[in-house]
Tab-separated table of C-alpha atoms in Angstrom:
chain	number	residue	atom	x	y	z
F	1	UNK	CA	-6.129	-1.149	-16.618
F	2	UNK	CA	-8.806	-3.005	-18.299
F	3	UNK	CA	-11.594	-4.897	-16.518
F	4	UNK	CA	-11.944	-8.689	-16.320
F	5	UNK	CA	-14.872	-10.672	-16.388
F	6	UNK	CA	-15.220	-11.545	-12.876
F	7	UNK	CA	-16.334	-15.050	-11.572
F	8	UNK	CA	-19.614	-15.558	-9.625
F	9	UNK	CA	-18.333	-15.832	-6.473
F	10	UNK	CA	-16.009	-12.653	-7.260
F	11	UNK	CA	-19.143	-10.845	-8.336
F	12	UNK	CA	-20.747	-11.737	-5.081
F	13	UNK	CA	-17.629	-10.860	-3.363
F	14	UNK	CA	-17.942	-7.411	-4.625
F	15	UNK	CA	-21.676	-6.966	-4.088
F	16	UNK	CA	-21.611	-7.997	-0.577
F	17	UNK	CA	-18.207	-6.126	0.015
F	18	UNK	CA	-20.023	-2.516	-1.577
F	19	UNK	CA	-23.039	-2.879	0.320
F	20	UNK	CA	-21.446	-3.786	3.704
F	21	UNK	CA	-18.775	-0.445	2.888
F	22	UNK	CA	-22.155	1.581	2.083
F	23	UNK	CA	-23.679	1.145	5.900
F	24	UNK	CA	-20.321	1.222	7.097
F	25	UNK	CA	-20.332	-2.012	8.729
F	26	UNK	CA	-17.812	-4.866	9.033
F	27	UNK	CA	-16.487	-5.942	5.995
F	28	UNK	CA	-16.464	-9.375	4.260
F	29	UNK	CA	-12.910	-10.779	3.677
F	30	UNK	CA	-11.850	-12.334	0.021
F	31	UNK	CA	-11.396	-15.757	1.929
F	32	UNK	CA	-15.175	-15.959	3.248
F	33	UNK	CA	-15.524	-16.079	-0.546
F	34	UNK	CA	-13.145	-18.786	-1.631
F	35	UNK	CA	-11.365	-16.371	-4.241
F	36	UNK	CA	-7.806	-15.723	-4.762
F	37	UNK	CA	-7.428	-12.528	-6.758
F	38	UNK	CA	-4.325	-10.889	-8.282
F	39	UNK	CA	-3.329	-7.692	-6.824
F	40	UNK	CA	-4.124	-6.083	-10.408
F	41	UNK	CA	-7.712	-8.059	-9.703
F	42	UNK	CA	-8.035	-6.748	-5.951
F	43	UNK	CA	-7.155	-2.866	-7.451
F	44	UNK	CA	-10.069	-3.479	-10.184
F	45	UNK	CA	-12.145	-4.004	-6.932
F	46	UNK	CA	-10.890	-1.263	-5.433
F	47	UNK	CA	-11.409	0.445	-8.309
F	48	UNK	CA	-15.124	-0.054	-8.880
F	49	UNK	CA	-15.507	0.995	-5.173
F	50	UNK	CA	-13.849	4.364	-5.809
F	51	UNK	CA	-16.099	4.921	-8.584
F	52	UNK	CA	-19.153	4.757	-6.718
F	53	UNK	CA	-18.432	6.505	-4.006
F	54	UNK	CA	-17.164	9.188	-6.498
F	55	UNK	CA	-20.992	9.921	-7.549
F	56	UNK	CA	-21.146	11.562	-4.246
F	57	UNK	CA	-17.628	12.533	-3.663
F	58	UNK	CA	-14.325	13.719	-4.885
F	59	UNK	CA	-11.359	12.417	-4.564
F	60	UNK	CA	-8.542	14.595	-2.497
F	61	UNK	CA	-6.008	12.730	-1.668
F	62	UNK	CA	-4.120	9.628	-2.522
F	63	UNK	CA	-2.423	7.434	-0.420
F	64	UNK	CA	0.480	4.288	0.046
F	65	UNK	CA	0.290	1.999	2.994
F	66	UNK	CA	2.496	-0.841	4.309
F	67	UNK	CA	5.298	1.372	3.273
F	68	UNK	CA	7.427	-0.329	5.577
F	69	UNK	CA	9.265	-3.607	5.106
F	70	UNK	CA	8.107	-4.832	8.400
F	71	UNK	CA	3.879	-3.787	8.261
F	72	UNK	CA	4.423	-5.632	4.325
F	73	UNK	CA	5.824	-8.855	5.959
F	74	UNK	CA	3.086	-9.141	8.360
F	75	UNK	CA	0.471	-9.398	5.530
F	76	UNK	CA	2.297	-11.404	3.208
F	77	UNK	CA	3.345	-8.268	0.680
F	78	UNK	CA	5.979	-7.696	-1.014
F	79	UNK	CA	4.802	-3.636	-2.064
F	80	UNK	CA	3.268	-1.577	-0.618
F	81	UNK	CA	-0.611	-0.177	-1.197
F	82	UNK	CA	-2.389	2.376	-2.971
F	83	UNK	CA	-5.820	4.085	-2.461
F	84	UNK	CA	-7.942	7.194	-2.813
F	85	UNK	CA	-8.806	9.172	0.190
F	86	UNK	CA	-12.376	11.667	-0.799
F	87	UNK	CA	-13.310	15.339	0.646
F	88	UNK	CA	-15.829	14.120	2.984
F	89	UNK	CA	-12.753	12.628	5.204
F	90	UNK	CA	-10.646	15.656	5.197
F	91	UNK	CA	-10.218	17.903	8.282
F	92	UNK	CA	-7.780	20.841	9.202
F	93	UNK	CA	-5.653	21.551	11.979
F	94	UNK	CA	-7.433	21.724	14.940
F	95	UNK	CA	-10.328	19.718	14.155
F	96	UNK	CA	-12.324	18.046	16.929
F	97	UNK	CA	-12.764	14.136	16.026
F	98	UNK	CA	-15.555	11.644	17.586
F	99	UNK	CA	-14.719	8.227	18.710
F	100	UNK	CA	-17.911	7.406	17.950
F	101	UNK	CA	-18.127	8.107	14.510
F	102	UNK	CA	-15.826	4.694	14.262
F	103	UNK	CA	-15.250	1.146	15.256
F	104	UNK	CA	-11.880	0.562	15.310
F	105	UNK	CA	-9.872	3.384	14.602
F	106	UNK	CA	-5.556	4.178	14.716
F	107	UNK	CA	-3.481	6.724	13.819
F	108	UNK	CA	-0.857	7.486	12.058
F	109	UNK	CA	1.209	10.622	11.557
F	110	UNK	CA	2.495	11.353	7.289
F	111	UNK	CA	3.557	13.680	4.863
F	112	UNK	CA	2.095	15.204	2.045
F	113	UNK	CA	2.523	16.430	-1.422
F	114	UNK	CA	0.918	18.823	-3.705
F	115	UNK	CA	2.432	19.055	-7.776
F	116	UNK	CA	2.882	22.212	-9.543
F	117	UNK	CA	0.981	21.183	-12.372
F	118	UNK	CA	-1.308	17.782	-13.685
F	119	UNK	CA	1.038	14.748	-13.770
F	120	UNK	CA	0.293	12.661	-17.029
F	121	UNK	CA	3.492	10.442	-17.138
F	122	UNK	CA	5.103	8.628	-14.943
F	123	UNK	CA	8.058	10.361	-12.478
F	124	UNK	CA	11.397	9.187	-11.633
F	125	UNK	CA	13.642	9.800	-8.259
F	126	UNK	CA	15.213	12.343	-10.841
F	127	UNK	CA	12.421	14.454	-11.946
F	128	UNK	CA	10.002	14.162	-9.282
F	129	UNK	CA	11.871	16.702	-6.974
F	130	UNK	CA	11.144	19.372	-9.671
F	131	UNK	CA	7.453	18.845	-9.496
F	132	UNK	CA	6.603	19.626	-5.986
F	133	UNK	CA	5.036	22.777	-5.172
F	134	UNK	CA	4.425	22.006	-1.339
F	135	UNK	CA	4.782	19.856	1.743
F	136	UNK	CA	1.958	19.024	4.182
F	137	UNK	CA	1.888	17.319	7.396
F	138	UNK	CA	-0.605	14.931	7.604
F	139	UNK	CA	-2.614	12.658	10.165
F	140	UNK	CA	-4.739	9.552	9.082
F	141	UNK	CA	-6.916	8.054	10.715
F	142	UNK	CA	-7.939	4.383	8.867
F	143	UNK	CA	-10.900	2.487	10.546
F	144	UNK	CA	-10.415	-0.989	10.101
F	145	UNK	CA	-13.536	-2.507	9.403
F	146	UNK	CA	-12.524	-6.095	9.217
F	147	UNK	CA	-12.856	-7.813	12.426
F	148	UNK	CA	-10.516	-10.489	12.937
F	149	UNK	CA	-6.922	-8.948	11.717
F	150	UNK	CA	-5.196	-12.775	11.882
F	151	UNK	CA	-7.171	-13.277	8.815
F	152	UNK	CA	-6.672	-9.770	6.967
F	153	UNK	CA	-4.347	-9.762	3.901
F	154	UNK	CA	-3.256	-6.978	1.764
F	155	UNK	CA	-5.494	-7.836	-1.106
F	156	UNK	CA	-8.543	-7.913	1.376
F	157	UNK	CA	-7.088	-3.840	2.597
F	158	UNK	CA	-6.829	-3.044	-1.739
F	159	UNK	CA	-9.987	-4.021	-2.690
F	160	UNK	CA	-11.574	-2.373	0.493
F	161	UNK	CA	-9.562	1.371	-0.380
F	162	UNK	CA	-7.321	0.832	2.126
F	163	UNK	CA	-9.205	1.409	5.460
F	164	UNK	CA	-9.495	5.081	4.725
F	165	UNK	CA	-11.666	7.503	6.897
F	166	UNK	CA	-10.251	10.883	8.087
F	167	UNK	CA	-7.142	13.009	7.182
F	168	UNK	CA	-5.870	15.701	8.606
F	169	UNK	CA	-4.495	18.302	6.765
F	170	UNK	CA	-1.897	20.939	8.364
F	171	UNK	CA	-0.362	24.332	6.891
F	172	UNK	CA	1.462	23.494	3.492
F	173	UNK	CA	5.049	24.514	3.484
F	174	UNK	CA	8.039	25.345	0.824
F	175	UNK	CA	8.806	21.944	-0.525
F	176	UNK	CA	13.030	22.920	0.346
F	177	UNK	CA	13.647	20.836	3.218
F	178	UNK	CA	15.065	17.980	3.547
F	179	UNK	CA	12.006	15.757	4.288
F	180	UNK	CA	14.057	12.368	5.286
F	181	UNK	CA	15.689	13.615	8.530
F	182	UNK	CA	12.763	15.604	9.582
F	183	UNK	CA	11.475	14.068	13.115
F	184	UNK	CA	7.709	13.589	13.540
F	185	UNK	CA	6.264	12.829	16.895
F	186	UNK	CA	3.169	12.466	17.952
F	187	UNK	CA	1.827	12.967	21.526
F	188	UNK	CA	-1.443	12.249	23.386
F	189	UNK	CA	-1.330	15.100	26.007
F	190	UNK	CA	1.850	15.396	27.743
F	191	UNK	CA	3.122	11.839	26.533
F	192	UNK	CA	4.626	10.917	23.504
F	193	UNK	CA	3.436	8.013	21.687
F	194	UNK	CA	5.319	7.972	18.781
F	195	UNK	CA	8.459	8.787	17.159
F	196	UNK	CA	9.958	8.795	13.254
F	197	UNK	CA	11.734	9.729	10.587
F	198	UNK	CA	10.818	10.716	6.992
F	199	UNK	CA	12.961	7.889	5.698
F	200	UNK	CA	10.604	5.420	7.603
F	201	UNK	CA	8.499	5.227	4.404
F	202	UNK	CA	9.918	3.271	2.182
F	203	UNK	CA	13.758	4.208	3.506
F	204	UNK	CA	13.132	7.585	1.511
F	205	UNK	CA	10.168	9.849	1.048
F	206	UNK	CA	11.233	10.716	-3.001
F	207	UNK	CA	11.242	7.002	-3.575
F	208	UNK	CA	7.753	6.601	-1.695
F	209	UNK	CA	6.489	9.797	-3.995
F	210	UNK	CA	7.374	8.218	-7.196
F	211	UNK	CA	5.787	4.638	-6.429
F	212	UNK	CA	2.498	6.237	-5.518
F	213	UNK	CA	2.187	8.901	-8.406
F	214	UNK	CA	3.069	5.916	-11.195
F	215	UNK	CA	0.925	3.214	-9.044
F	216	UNK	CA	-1.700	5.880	-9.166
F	217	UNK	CA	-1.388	6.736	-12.652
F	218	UNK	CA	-1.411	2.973	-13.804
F	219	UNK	CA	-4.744	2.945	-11.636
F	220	UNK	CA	-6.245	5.558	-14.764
F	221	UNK	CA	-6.412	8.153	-11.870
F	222	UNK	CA	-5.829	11.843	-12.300
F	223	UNK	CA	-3.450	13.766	-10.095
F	224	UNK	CA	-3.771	17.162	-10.145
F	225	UNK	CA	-2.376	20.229	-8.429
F	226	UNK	CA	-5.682	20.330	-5.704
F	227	UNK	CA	-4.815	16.445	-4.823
F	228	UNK	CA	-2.327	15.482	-2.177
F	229	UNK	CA	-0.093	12.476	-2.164
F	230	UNK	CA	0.462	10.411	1.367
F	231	UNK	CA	3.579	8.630	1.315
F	232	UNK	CA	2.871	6.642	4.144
F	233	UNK	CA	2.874	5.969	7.955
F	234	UNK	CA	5.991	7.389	9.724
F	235	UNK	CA	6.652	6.745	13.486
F	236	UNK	CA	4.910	3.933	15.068
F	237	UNK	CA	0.592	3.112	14.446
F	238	UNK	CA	-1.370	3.826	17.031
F	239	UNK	CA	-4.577	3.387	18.731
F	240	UNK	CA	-7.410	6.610	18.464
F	241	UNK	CA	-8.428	7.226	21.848
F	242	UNK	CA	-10.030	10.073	23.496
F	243	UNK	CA	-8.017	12.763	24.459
F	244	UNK	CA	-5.701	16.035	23.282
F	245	UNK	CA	-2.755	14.900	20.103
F	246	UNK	CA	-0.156	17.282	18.920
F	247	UNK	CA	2.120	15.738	16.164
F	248	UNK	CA	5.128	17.994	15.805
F	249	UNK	CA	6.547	17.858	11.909
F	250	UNK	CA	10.432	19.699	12.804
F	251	UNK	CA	10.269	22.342	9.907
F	252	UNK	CA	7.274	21.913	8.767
F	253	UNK	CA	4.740	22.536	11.880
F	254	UNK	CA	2.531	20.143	13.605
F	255	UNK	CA	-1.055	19.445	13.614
F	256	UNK	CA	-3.108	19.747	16.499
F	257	UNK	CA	-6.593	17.665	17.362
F	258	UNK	CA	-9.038	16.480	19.786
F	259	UNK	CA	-10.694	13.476	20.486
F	260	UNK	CA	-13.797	13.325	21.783
C-alpha cells in the first residue's frame, strides 16, 4: 500500500494521535479533527503507528476485531479489523495482571494460529488448513483509550492499532481439531461470565484465518512461523476486574490469570 499525501489537519491528526498513544493517555478521535478518511487511509495511520513503535518493539502477533456481524453494526462496519499486537504485551499462562497498569480495560477470550513456514501469498479456505502448524488459546485484553464510546468508529479503533495492550498466550496444541465446535468459557472465580463457540468469529474460524493473513499481507506485513494470528473475540466482551479468570478452551486447554 502506498502512502498518500496527507492533508493538514490529517497530519495534525496523526501527530496529536502518536503523541497522546506515546504517554498512553486518552486518545483524540478522527472527528475532533474534521477528517473523513478511507479505511485504506485510517490503515496508513495505523500503519505509521506500528512503525514507530517497532523501533522499540517487535511485532508478535496479529489480530481481527469486530469479527462479529453484530460488534461491526454497532460501529458502522461492514468488515472486520486488523492490527499488530508487539512482545512487550505478551504474557503466558498464569500471569498476574494489574488493573492499574490501565484505564479502561475488557476481555476477551480467542484463538490462535502459528504457520509452518513464512506466508508470502495470499491463502484461501482451501489451502490455509495445510499451513497451520499449531493452535493457541488466547486472552486479550484491549484498553480502550478513547473516552466517550458513542462517538468511537471503526476507523478511529484502525488508525489507533486496534486498542491493543496484553495477550495471553496458553500451551500451543496439534492444529487437528475441529476448532468451530470447540466451547470456550471464561470464568471470574466460581462464576462464569462468558460462553462461545469457535464459529462466533466470523461464523467460521478458517474463514476468519484467511481474511486476517491476506488483510495482513496487503498491509506489507510479514507473517512468519514465530507470529500468531487472533481470529477474533469468541464468547461475550467483558469487563477486567480484579479477581481469579480461568478460560477453559475444550481440547485445547485453558488459560489461567490473576488480576490484581
Amino acid at each position: 500500500m502506498k502512502d498518500k499525501i496527507y492533508s493538514s489537519k490529517t497530519l495534525l491528526y496523526r501527530s496529536e494521535m502518536m503523541a497522546a498513544y506515546k504517554k498512553e493517555v486518552s486518545l483524540p478521535y478522527l472527528s475532533d479533527f474534521d477528517i473523513v478518511l478511507t479505511s485504506d487511509e485510517a490503515y496508513q495511520i495505523q500503519k505509521h503507528l506500528v512503525q514507530e513503535v517497532s523501533e522499540n518493539d517487535t511485532i508478535v502477533a496479529y489480530e481481527a476485531g469486530m469479527t462479529s456481524e453484530g460488534s461491526q453494526k454497532k460501529f458502522g462496519a461492514t468488515q472486520p479489523l486488523a492490527a499488530a499486537r508487539f512482545t512487550s504485551g505478551l504474557y503466558f499462562d498464569t500471569t498476574e495482571i494489574k488493573l492499574s497498569e490501565f484505564q479502561n480495560p475488557i476481555l476477551e477470550t480467542e484463538i490462535g494460529y502459528r504457520m509452518k513456514s513464512k506466508i508470502t501469498k495470499k491463502v484461501t479456505l482451501g489451502t490455509v488448513k495445510g499451513l497451520v502448524k499449531e493452535i493457541i488459546p488466547m486472552i486479550e485484553i484491549p484498553d480502550i483509550k478513547h473516552p466517550d464510546m458513542s462517538r468511537l468508529t471503526q476507523k478511529d479503533m484502525i488508525a489507533t492499532n486496534g486498542a491493543g495492550a496484553v495477550i495471553i498466550q496458553g500451551k500451543p496444541m496439534n492444529p487437528n481439531v475441529e476448532i468451530n465446535e470447540e466451547t470456550i468459557t471464561l470464568a471470574l472465580g466460581k462464576e462464569e461470565i462468558s460462553r462461545g463457540k469457535g464459529s462466533d468469529a466470523m461464523g467460521d474460524q478458517w474463514t476468519s484465518l484467511v481474511w486476517l493473513i491476506n488483510k495482513t499481507l496487503d498491509q506489507g506485513y510479514p507473517i512468519t512461523p514465530e507470529h500468531i494470528l487472533m481470529t477474533g473475540t469468541v464468547g461475550q466482551i467483558v469487563p477486567l476486574t480484579k479477581g481469579s479468570y480461568t478460560a477453559l478452551y475444550g481440547s485445547l486447554g485453558m488459560i489461567k490469570f490473576i488480576v490484581i
